[in-house]
CSV table of C-alpha atoms in Angstrom, one decimal:
chain,number,residue,atom,x,y,z
F,1,UNK,CA,24.7,-23.2,4.2
F,2,UNK,CA,23.6,-22.8,0.5
F,3,UNK,CA,22.6,-19.5,-0.9
F,4,UNK,CA,19.0,-20.7,-1.3
F,5,UNK,CA,19.0,-21.8,2.4
F,6,UNK,CA,20.3,-18.3,3.4
F,7,UNK,CA,17.5,-16.7,1.4
F,8,UNK,CA,15.0,-18.9,3.3
F,9,UNK,CA,16.6,-18.0,6.6
F,10,UNK,CA,16.4,-14.2,5.7
F,11,UNK,CA,12.7,-14.6,4.8
F,12,UNK,CA,11.9,-16.6,7.9
F,13,UNK,CA,13.6,-14.1,10.2
F,14,UNK,CA,11.8,-11.2,8.6
F,15,UNK,CA,8.5,-13.0,8.8
F,16,UNK,CA,9.2,-13.7,12.5
F,17,UNK,CA,10.0,-10.1,13.2
F,18,UNK,CA,6.8,-9.0,11.4
F,19,UNK,CA,4.5,-11.3,13.3
F,20,UNK,CA,6.3,-11.2,16.7
F,21,UNK,CA,7.4,-7.6,16.9
F,22,UNK,CA,5.1,-5.7,14.5
F,23,UNK,CA,8.1,-4.9,12.3
F,24,UNK,CA,7.5,-3.7,8.7
F,25,UNK,CA,8.8,-6.0,6.0
F,26,UNK,CA,9.5,-3.2,3.5
F,27,UNK,CA,11.9,-1.6,6.1
F,28,UNK,CA,13.4,-4.7,7.6
F,29,UNK,CA,13.9,-7.0,4.6
F,30,UNK,CA,16.4,-4.8,2.6
F,31,UNK,CA,18.6,-4.5,5.7
F,32,UNK,CA,18.5,-8.3,6.2
F,33,UNK,CA,19.4,-8.9,2.6
F,34,UNK,CA,22.4,-6.6,2.8
F,35,UNK,CA,23.5,-8.1,6.1
F,36,UNK,CA,23.4,-11.6,4.5
F,37,UNK,CA,25.3,-10.4,1.4
F,38,UNK,CA,22.8,-12.0,-1.0
F,39,UNK,CA,23.3,-11.5,-4.7
F,40,UNK,CA,20.4,-10.3,-6.9
F,41,UNK,CA,19.0,-13.7,-7.6
F,42,UNK,CA,19.0,-14.8,-3.9
F,43,UNK,CA,17.7,-11.4,-2.8
F,44,UNK,CA,14.8,-11.9,-5.3
F,45,UNK,CA,14.1,-15.3,-3.8
F,46,UNK,CA,14.1,-13.9,-0.2
F,47,UNK,CA,11.8,-11.1,-1.3
F,48,UNK,CA,9.4,-13.4,-3.0
F,49,UNK,CA,9.3,-15.8,-0.1
F,50,UNK,CA,8.8,-13.1,2.4
F,51,UNK,CA,6.1,-11.1,0.6
F,52,UNK,CA,4.3,-14.1,-0.8
F,53,UNK,CA,4.0,-15.8,2.6
F,54,UNK,CA,2.8,-12.6,4.2
F,55,UNK,CA,0.2,-11.9,1.5
F,56,UNK,CA,-1.3,-15.4,1.5
F,57,UNK,CA,-0.9,-16.0,5.3
F,58,UNK,CA,-4.7,-16.2,5.8
F,59,UNK,CA,-5.0,-19.0,3.2
F,60,UNK,CA,-1.9,-20.8,4.5
F,61,UNK,CA,-3.2,-20.7,8.1
F,62,UNK,CA,-6.4,-22.4,7.0
F,63,UNK,CA,-4.4,-25.1,5.1
F,64,UNK,CA,-2.1,-25.6,8.1
F,65,UNK,CA,-5.0,-25.9,10.5
F,66,UNK,CA,-6.6,-28.7,8.4
F,67,UNK,CA,-3.3,-30.5,7.8
F,68,UNK,CA,-2.2,-30.3,11.5
F,69,UNK,CA,-5.7,-31.1,12.8
F,70,UNK,CA,-5.3,-28.6,15.6
F,71,UNK,CA,-6.1,-25.0,16.2
F,72,UNK,CA,-3.3,-22.5,15.3
F,73,UNK,CA,-3.2,-21.2,18.8
F,74,UNK,CA,-1.8,-24.6,19.9
F,75,UNK,CA,1.2,-24.3,17.5
F,76,UNK,CA,4.3,-22.5,18.7
F,77,UNK,CA,4.4,-19.1,16.8
F,78,UNK,CA,7.9,-19.7,15.5
F,79,UNK,CA,7.1,-23.1,14.2
F,80,UNK,CA,3.9,-21.7,12.7
F,81,UNK,CA,5.9,-19.2,10.8
F,82,UNK,CA,8.2,-21.9,9.5
F,83,UNK,CA,5.1,-23.9,8.4
F,84,UNK,CA,3.7,-20.8,6.6
F,85,UNK,CA,7.0,-20.3,4.7
F,86,UNK,CA,7.0,-24.0,3.8
F,87,UNK,CA,3.4,-24.0,2.7
F,88,UNK,CA,4.0,-21.0,0.4
F,89,UNK,CA,6.8,-22.9,-1.3
F,90,UNK,CA,4.7,-26.0,-1.7
F,91,UNK,CA,1.5,-24.3,-3.0
F,92,UNK,CA,2.6,-21.2,-4.8
F,93,UNK,CA,6.1,-21.6,-6.1
F,94,UNK,CA,8.1,-24.0,-8.3
F,95,UNK,CA,10.5,-24.9,-5.4
F,96,UNK,CA,10.9,-28.7,-5.3
F,97,UNK,CA,8.7,-30.3,-2.6
F,98,UNK,CA,11.6,-32.0,-0.9
F,99,UNK,CA,13.6,-28.8,-0.6
F,100,UNK,CA,10.5,-26.8,0.7
F,101,UNK,CA,9.8,-29.5,3.3
F,102,UNK,CA,13.4,-30.2,4.5
F,103,UNK,CA,14.5,-26.5,4.7
F,104,UNK,CA,11.3,-25.5,6.6
F,105,UNK,CA,11.7,-28.4,9.0
F,106,UNK,CA,15.3,-27.2,9.7
F,107,UNK,CA,13.9,-23.7,10.4
F,108,UNK,CA,11.3,-25.2,12.8
F,109,UNK,CA,14.0,-27.2,14.5
F,110,UNK,CA,16.2,-24.2,15.0
F,111,UNK,CA,13.3,-22.2,16.3
F,112,UNK,CA,11.7,-24.9,18.5
F,113,UNK,CA,12.7,-28.4,19.5
F,114,UNK,CA,13.2,-31.9,18.1
F,115,UNK,CA,9.5,-32.5,18.6
F,116,UNK,CA,8.8,-29.3,16.7
F,117,UNK,CA,10.8,-30.6,13.7
F,118,UNK,CA,8.9,-33.9,13.6
F,119,UNK,CA,5.6,-32.0,13.8
F,120,UNK,CA,6.6,-29.6,11.0
F,121,UNK,CA,7.8,-32.5,8.9
F,122,UNK,CA,4.5,-34.4,9.3
F,123,UNK,CA,2.3,-31.3,8.5
F,124,UNK,CA,4.3,-30.3,5.4
F,125,UNK,CA,4.5,-33.8,4.0
F,126,UNK,CA,0.7,-34.0,4.4
F,127,UNK,CA,0.3,-30.7,2.5
F,128,UNK,CA,2.7,-31.8,-0.2
F,129,UNK,CA,0.6,-34.9,-1.1
F,130,UNK,CA,-2.2,-32.8,-2.6
F,131,UNK,CA,-2.4,-30.1,-5.3
F,132,UNK,CA,-2.9,-26.4,-4.5
F,133,UNK,CA,-6.4,-26.7,-6.1
F,134,UNK,CA,-7.4,-29.5,-3.8
F,135,UNK,CA,-6.3,-27.5,-0.8
F,136,UNK,CA,-8.2,-24.4,-1.9
F,137,UNK,CA,-11.3,-26.5,-2.3
F,138,UNK,CA,-10.9,-27.9,1.3
F,139,UNK,CA,-10.4,-24.4,2.7
F,140,UNK,CA,-13.4,-23.0,0.8
F,141,UNK,CA,-15.5,-25.8,2.1
F,142,UNK,CA,-15.0,-24.6,5.7
F,143,UNK,CA,-16.4,-21.1,5.0
F,144,UNK,CA,-19.8,-20.1,6.6
F,145,UNK,CA,-20.6,-17.3,4.1
F,146,UNK,CA,-19.5,-16.1,0.7
F,147,UNK,CA,-17.5,-13.3,2.2
F,148,UNK,CA,-15.7,-15.7,4.5
F,149,UNK,CA,-15.0,-18.0,1.5
F,150,UNK,CA,-13.4,-15.1,-0.4
F,151,UNK,CA,-11.4,-14.1,2.7
F,152,UNK,CA,-10.0,-17.6,3.1
F,153,UNK,CA,-9.3,-18.4,-0.5
F,154,UNK,CA,-7.9,-14.9,-1.3
F,155,UNK,CA,-6.3,-14.2,2.0
F,156,UNK,CA,-8.1,-11.1,3.4
F,157,UNK,CA,-9.9,-10.6,6.7
F,158,UNK,CA,-13.6,-10.7,6.2
F,159,UNK,CA,-14.1,-7.1,7.3
F,160,UNK,CA,-11.7,-6.0,4.6
F,161,UNK,CA,-13.6,-8.1,2.0
F,162,UNK,CA,-16.8,-6.3,3.0
F,163,UNK,CA,-15.3,-2.9,3.0
F,164,UNK,CA,-13.9,-3.5,-0.5
F,165,UNK,CA,-17.2,-4.8,-1.7
F,166,UNK,CA,-19.0,-1.6,-0.5
F,167,UNK,CA,-16.3,0.7,-2.1
F,168,UNK,CA,-16.6,-1.1,-5.4
F,169,UNK,CA,-20.4,-1.0,-5.3
F,170,UNK,CA,-20.2,2.8,-4.8
F,171,UNK,CA,-19.2,3.0,-8.5
F,172,UNK,CA,-21.2,0.1,-9.7
F,173,UNK,CA,-18.4,-2.4,-9.8
F,174,UNK,CA,-19.1,-4.9,-7.0
F,175,UNK,CA,-18.6,-7.7,-9.5
F,176,UNK,CA,-14.9,-6.9,-9.6
F,177,UNK,CA,-14.3,-7.8,-5.9
F,178,UNK,CA,-12.5,-11.1,-6.7
F,179,UNK,CA,-10.2,-9.3,-9.2
F,180,UNK,CA,-9.3,-6.7,-6.6
F,181,UNK,CA,-8.5,-9.3,-3.9
F,182,UNK,CA,-6.4,-11.3,-6.3
F,183,UNK,CA,-4.5,-8.1,-7.3
F,184,UNK,CA,-3.6,-7.5,-3.7
F,185,UNK,CA,-1.9,-10.9,-3.7
F,186,UNK,CA,0.3,-10.1,-6.8
F,187,UNK,CA,3.7,-8.5,-6.6
F,188,UNK,CA,3.4,-4.9,-7.8
F,189,UNK,CA,5.5,-3.8,-10.7
F,190,UNK,CA,8.2,-1.2,-9.9
F,191,UNK,CA,7.1,2.2,-11.1
F,192,UNK,CA,9.4,5.2,-11.4
F,193,UNK,CA,8.9,8.9,-11.6
F,194,UNK,CA,11.2,11.4,-13.4
F,195,UNK,CA,10.5,14.6,-11.5
F,196,UNK,CA,9.0,17.1,-14.0
F,197,UNK,CA,11.4,19.7,-15.2
F,198,UNK,CA,14.3,18.0,-13.5
F,199,UNK,CA,14.7,14.6,-15.2
F,200,UNK,CA,13.7,12.8,-18.3
F,201,UNK,CA,12.2,9.4,-18.8
F,202,UNK,CA,15.2,7.2,-19.8
F,203,UNK,CA,15.5,5.9,-23.3
F,204,UNK,CA,14.0,2.5,-23.6
F,205,UNK,CA,11.7,2.9,-20.6
F,206,UNK,CA,8.0,2.4,-20.9
F,207,UNK,CA,5.8,5.4,-20.1
F,208,UNK,CA,3.0,4.7,-17.6
F,209,UNK,CA,-0.5,5.3,-19.0
F,210,UNK,CA,-1.7,7.9,-16.5
F,211,UNK,CA,1.1,10.0,-15.0
F,212,UNK,CA,2.9,12.1,-17.6
F,213,UNK,CA,6.3,11.5,-15.9
F,214,UNK,CA,5.9,7.9,-14.7
F,215,UNK,CA,7.8,5.0,-16.3
F,216,UNK,CA,8.8,1.4,-15.9
F,217,UNK,CA,12.2,0.0,-16.6
F,218,UNK,CA,12.6,-3.0,-18.9
F,219,UNK,CA,15.4,-4.2,-16.6
F,220,UNK,CA,18.3,-3.0,-14.6
F,221,UNK,CA,18.7,-1.7,-11.1
F,222,UNK,CA,16.2,1.0,-10.2
F,223,UNK,CA,18.1,2.0,-7.1
F,224,UNK,CA,21.2,2.6,-9.1
F,225,UNK,CA,19.2,4.9,-11.4
F,226,UNK,CA,17.9,6.8,-8.4
F,227,UNK,CA,21.4,7.3,-7.0
F,228,UNK,CA,22.8,8.5,-10.3
F,229,UNK,CA,20.0,11.0,-10.7
F,230,UNK,CA,20.6,12.6,-7.3
F,231,UNK,CA,17.1,11.9,-6.3
F,232,UNK,CA,15.5,13.5,-9.4
F,233,UNK,CA,14.4,10.0,-10.5
F,234,UNK,CA,12.4,8.1,-7.9
F,235,UNK,CA,10.7,4.8,-7.2
F,236,UNK,CA,7.1,5.9,-6.8
F,237,UNK,CA,3.7,4.3,-7.3
F,238,UNK,CA,1.8,5.9,-10.1
F,239,UNK,CA,-1.2,6.5,-7.9
F,240,UNK,CA,1.1,8.5,-5.5
F,241,UNK,CA,2.3,10.6,-8.5
F,242,UNK,CA,-1.3,11.3,-9.6
F,243,UNK,CA,-2.4,12.3,-6.1
F,244,UNK,CA,0.2,15.1,-6.1
F,245,UNK,CA,-0.6,16.1,-9.7
F,246,UNK,CA,-4.3,16.3,-8.9
F,247,UNK,CA,-3.5,19.2,-6.6
F,248,UNK,CA,-1.0,21.0,-8.9
F,249,UNK,CA,-3.1,20.6,-12.1
F,250,UNK,CA,-6.6,21.2,-10.6
F,251,UNK,CA,-6.4,24.9,-11.5
F,252,UNK,CA,-3.9,27.0,-13.4
F,253,UNK,CA,-1.0,28.0,-11.1
F,254,UNK,CA,-0.2,31.7,-10.5
F,255,UNK,CA,3.4,32.7,-9.7
F,256,UNK,CA,3.9,33.3,-6.1
F,257,UNK,CA,1.4,30.8,-4.8
F,258,UNK,CA,2.0,29.2,-1.4
F,259,UNK,CA,1.6,25.5,-1.1
F,260,UNK,CA,1.7,23.2,1.9
F,261,UNK,CA,2.1,19.4,2.2
F,262,UNK,CA,0.4,18.9,5.5
F,263,UNK,CA,1.2,15.3,6.3
F,264,UNK,CA,4.2,14.9,4.1
F,265,UNK,CA,6.0,11.7,5.3
F,266,UNK,CA,7.8,9.9,3.8
F,267,UNK,CA,8.0,12.6,1.1
F,268,UNK,CA,7.4,11.0,-2.3
F,269,UNK,CA,4.4,13.3,-3.0
F,270,UNK,CA,6.4,16.2,-1.5
F,271,UNK,CA,9.1,15.7,-4.1
F,272,UNK,CA,6.6,15.9,-6.9
F,273,UNK,CA,5.0,19.1,-5.4
F,274,UNK,CA,8.5,20.6,-5.1
F,275,UNK,CA,9.3,20.0,-8.7
F,276,UNK,CA,6.0,21.4,-9.8
F,277,UNK,CA,6.3,24.4,-7.6
F,278,UNK,CA,9.8,25.1,-9.0
F,279,UNK,CA,8.4,25.0,-12.6
F,280,UNK,CA,5.6,27.4,-11.8
F,281,UNK,CA,7.2,29.9,-9.5
F,282,UNK,CA,5.3,28.7,-6.4
F,283,UNK,CA,6.6,28.2,-2.8
F,284,UNK,CA,6.3,24.9,-0.9
F,285,UNK,CA,6.3,24.1,2.8
F,286,UNK,CA,6.0,20.7,4.3
F,287,UNK,CA,4.9,19.3,7.6
F,288,UNK,CA,5.3,15.9,9.2
F,289,UNK,CA,4.6,15.3,12.9
F,290,UNK,CA,6.9,12.3,13.2
F,291,UNK,CA,10.6,13.4,13.4
F,292,UNK,CA,11.8,10.2,11.7
F,293,UNK,CA,9.4,10.6,8.8
F,294,UNK,CA,10.2,14.4,8.6
F,295,UNK,CA,13.8,13.4,8.1
F,296,UNK,CA,12.7,11.2,5.1
F,297,UNK,CA,10.8,14.2,3.7
F,298,UNK,CA,14.0,16.3,3.8
F,299,UNK,CA,15.9,13.5,2.0
F,300,UNK,CA,13.1,13.2,-0.6
F,301,UNK,CA,13.3,16.9,-1.6
F,302,UNK,CA,17.1,17.2,-1.5
F,303,UNK,CA,17.3,16.7,-5.2
F,304,UNK,CA,15.0,19.6,-6.0
F,305,UNK,CA,16.7,23.0,-6.1
F,306,UNK,CA,14.0,24.7,-4.1
F,307,UNK,CA,14.0,25.6,-0.4
F,308,UNK,CA,11.3,23.5,1.2
F,309,UNK,CA,11.1,24.1,5.0
F,310,UNK,CA,9.9,21.0,6.9
F,311,UNK,CA,8.1,21.5,10.2
F,312,UNK,CA,7.3,18.8,12.7
F,313,UNK,CA,3.9,19.9,14.1
F,314,UNK,CA,0.4,18.4,14.6
F,315,UNK,CA,-1.2,19.0,11.2
F,316,UNK,CA,-4.4,20.2,12.9
F,317,UNK,CA,-2.4,23.1,14.3
F,318,UNK,CA,0.1,23.6,11.5
F,319,UNK,CA,-2.5,24.6,8.9
F,320,UNK,CA,-4.0,27.3,11.1
F,321,UNK,CA,-1.7,30.0,9.9
F,322,UNK,CA,-3.7,30.2,6.7
F,323,UNK,CA,-3.1,32.0,3.4
F,324,UNK,CA,-2.3,28.8,1.4
F,325,UNK,CA,-3.3,28.5,-2.2
F,326,UNK,CA,-3.0,24.7,-2.3
F,327,UNK,CA,-2.7,22.1,0.5
F,328,UNK,CA,-2.1,18.4,0.0
F,329,UNK,CA,-3.6,16.3,2.9
F,330,UNK,CA,-2.4,12.8,2.4
F,331,UNK,CA,-4.1,11.7,5.6
F,332,UNK,CA,-3.1,9.0,8.0
F,333,UNK,CA,-5.4,6.0,7.2
F,334,UNK,CA,-5.8,2.3,7.4
F,335,UNK,CA,-3.6,1.8,4.3
F,336,UNK,CA,-5.9,-0.8,2.9
F,337,UNK,CA,-5.1,0.5,-0.6
F,338,UNK,CA,-1.5,-0.6,-0.4
F,339,UNK,CA,-1.8,-4.2,0.7
F,340,UNK,CA,0.3,-5.4,-2.3
F,341,UNK,CA,3.3,-3.5,-0.9
F,342,UNK,CA,2.5,-3.7,2.8
F,343,UNK,CA,0.8,-7.1,3.1
F,344,UNK,CA,1.1,-7.4,6.8
F,345,UNK,CA,-1.2,-4.4,7.2
F,346,UNK,CA,-4.2,-6.6,6.4
F,347,UNK,CA,-3.5,-8.7,9.5
F,348,UNK,CA,-2.8,-5.8,11.8
F,349,UNK,CA,-5.7,-3.5,11.1
F,350,UNK,CA,-9.2,-4.1,12.5
F,351,UNK,CA,-12.6,-2.4,12.1
F,352,UNK,CA,-12.1,-0.7,15.4
F,353,UNK,CA,-9.3,1.3,13.9
F,354,UNK,CA,-11.5,3.1,11.4
F,355,UNK,CA,-13.6,5.4,13.6
F,356,UNK,CA,-10.6,6.9,15.3
F,357,UNK,CA,-8.8,7.4,12.0
F,358,UNK,CA,-11.9,8.9,10.4
F,359,UNK,CA,-12.2,11.4,13.3
F,360,UNK,CA,-8.5,12.4,12.8
F,361,UNK,CA,-9.0,12.7,9.1
F,362,UNK,CA,-12.1,15.0,9.6
F,363,UNK,CA,-10.1,17.2,12.0
F,364,UNK,CA,-7.1,17.4,9.6
F,365,UNK,CA,-9.3,18.2,6.6
F,366,UNK,CA,-11.2,20.9,8.5
F,367,UNK,CA,-7.9,22.4,9.5
F,368,UNK,CA,-6.6,22.3,5.9
F,369,UNK,CA,-9.7,24.0,4.6
F,370,UNK,CA,-9.3,26.6,7.3
F,371,UNK,CA,-5.8,27.2,6.1
F,372,UNK,CA,-6.8,28.1,2.6
F,373,UNK,CA,-7.2,31.5,1.2
F,374,UNK,CA,-10.4,32.2,-0.8
F,375,UNK,CA,-10.1,30.3,-4.1
F,376,UNK,CA,-7.5,27.9,-2.6
F,377,UNK,CA,-7.7,24.1,-3.1
F,378,UNK,CA,-7.1,21.1,-0.8
F,379,UNK,CA,-6.5,17.7,-2.2
F,380,UNK,CA,-7.8,15.1,0.4
F,381,UNK,CA,-6.0,11.8,-0.3
F,382,UNK,CA,-6.1,8.4,1.4
F,383,UNK,CA,-4.4,5.2,0.5
F,384,UNK,CA,-7.6,3.5,1.4
F,385,UNK,CA,-10.9,2.9,-0.5
F,386,UNK,CA,-12.8,2.4,2.7
F,387,UNK,CA,-15.9,4.6,2.4
F,388,UNK,CA,-15.7,5.8,6.0
F,389,UNK,CA,-12.3,7.2,5.3
F,390,UNK,CA,-13.2,8.7,1.9
F,391,UNK,CA,-16.8,9.6,1.2
F,392,UNK,CA,-17.8,9.7,4.8
F,393,UNK,CA,-15.0,12.2,5.8
F,394,UNK,CA,-15.6,14.5,2.8
F,395,UNK,CA,-19.4,14.5,3.3
F,396,UNK,CA,-19.1,15.5,7.0
F,397,UNK,CA,-16.6,18.3,6.3
F,398,UNK,CA,-18.7,19.6,3.4
F,399,UNK,CA,-21.7,19.7,5.8
F,400,UNK,CA,-19.5,21.6,8.3
F,401,UNK,CA,-18.4,24.3,5.9
F,402,UNK,CA,-21.6,24.5,3.8
F,403,UNK,CA,-21.4,27.0,1.0
F,404,UNK,CA,-17.9,28.1,2.0
F,405,UNK,CA,-16.4,25.2,-0.1
F,406,UNK,CA,-17.2,23.5,-3.3
F,407,UNK,CA,-16.0,20.2,-4.7
F,408,UNK,CA,-14.0,20.0,-7.9
F,409,UNK,CA,-14.1,17.0,-10.3
F,410,UNK,CA,-11.0,15.1,-9.4
F,411,UNK,CA,-11.9,12.4,-12.0
F,412,UNK,CA,-11.8,15.0,-14.8
F,413,UNK,CA,-8.5,16.4,-13.6
F,414,UNK,CA,-6.9,12.9,-13.7
F,415,UNK,CA,-8.4,12.1,-17.0
F,416,UNK,CA,-7.1,15.3,-18.6
F,417,UNK,CA,-3.5,14.8,-17.5
F,418,UNK,CA,-3.4,11.1,-18.6
F,419,UNK,CA,-2.5,9.6,-21.9
F,420,UNK,CA,-4.9,6.8,-21.5
F,421,UNK,CA,-8.5,7.1,-20.2
F,422,UNK,CA,-8.3,5.8,-16.6
F,423,UNK,CA,-12.0,5.0,-16.7
F,424,UNK,CA,-13.1,6.7,-13.5
F,425,UNK,CA,-16.9,6.3,-13.2
F,426,UNK,CA,-19.1,8.6,-11.1
F,427,UNK,CA,-19.5,7.7,-7.4
F,428,UNK,CA,-23.0,6.9,-6.3
F,429,UNK,CA,-22.9,9.8,-3.8
F,430,UNK,CA,-22.6,12.3,-6.6
F,431,UNK,CA,-19.2,13.5,-5.5
F,432,UNK,CA,-16.2,14.4,-7.7
F,433,UNK,CA,-14.0,11.8,-5.9
F,434,UNK,CA,-11.5,9.8,-8.0
F,435,UNK,CA,-10.8,6.2,-6.9
F,436,UNK,CA,-7.8,4.3,-8.3
F,437,UNK,CA,-7.6,0.5,-8.0
F,438,UNK,CA,-4.8,-2.1,-8.1
F,439,UNK,CA,-6.8,-4.4,-10.5
F,440,UNK,CA,-7.7,-1.6,-12.9
F,441,UNK,CA,-4.9,0.8,-12.8
F,442,UNK,CA,-1.9,-1.2,-11.4
F,443,UNK,CA,-1.7,1.4,-8.7
F,444,UNK,CA,-2.4,1.5,-5.0
F,445,UNK,CA,-6.1,2.0,-4.2
F,446,UNK,CA,-5.7,5.8,-3.9
F,447,UNK,CA,-8.8,8.0,-3.2
F,448,UNK,CA,-8.5,11.7,-4.3
F,449,UNK,CA,-11.0,14.5,-3.5
F,450,UNK,CA,-10.5,18.2,-4.4
F,451,UNK,CA,-12.2,20.9,-2.3
F,452,UNK,CA,-12.0,24.6,-3.1
F,453,UNK,CA,-12.6,27.4,-0.7
F,454,UNK,CA,-15.1,29.8,-2.1
């Protein structure tokens, strides 16, 4: 088997696990690449094929349904995944058509039967006869509404399209919807963090525009740099860095402050908090209800010479001890802001997930505010721009606490610590919430609100 064929096999098996067993590509793919012994070039091909296929799965399904002239439900799931992988190569890569067809047919044959191979061959050859633009036109023509057209062409469920439209409209940017959806389908650039006070941005690296210790490498192996630094240099989205900094830079730090990262897993923001706490003479505790994720938090802070105890409790109970000066609540959410990096999430989440998550978010935020001393601040963060998980939660909790809390201007905090103006317009609800966007900031769509206990 050629190296390219092995890359396709790795991609196919990862996609199968994602769609069949609810596996996570970002966790499974690196292990599959290592197991297959792929070199850097072949690992890059496997990664592009996996993530590209998952990101554009909605569009490819519409194309396959037209080309096959049958409902997707009538196609064997394994064969369908082989068709998706082949369609991605035909419509979105420079892979030669014959290679894309033949290799995908072999994957269908291995997963199905002789008949499956013939069916896959016919469908993929039908797709290969026309240009990507012609297929997009056909797919768009099947839509019954503008939102459905955007969903089909730009590969997002319609409910996500509508949620994004409302979130953008909340800051007068509804006309940027297509740019946001397109950004979700692009591979994100690798962003690094040099933990403040513990590491420096390497020579030759490009500083990120918003985080004072974020950077991007011109080339080389980021994981090698992480290993050499002992964890003091990390791969971390710039939005994640800013979410932690919003808490530590919201108000001047007094020595001896007590900080808590309430829902800390997997620990990237905890590491930033730990470095900041070390610099300012503060103490930090972390909590993560999942034992596996709590272990990741301990690994994340191992490179910081600060004792950070990690508990494994329900966050709604953990914050009750009180007396904290700063609490980071990176709340469990739909994750709709990280669809570039976790593309399968768009196909797994549904509108019915939102009310239950919003209720949990309200309970956690109420507990966090209850755990603050007077004058203390909580940063409420979600990796989702969905208004029910952002504005809706904060509005209800502010109503609950009344004059006992005040909202700080998170947009001003982020603007003041950034080299470049992030261009964060006011929200139409009059809040101080800051919303980051993939298409504007090259970050996850992180929402950040700052609430201070009076």
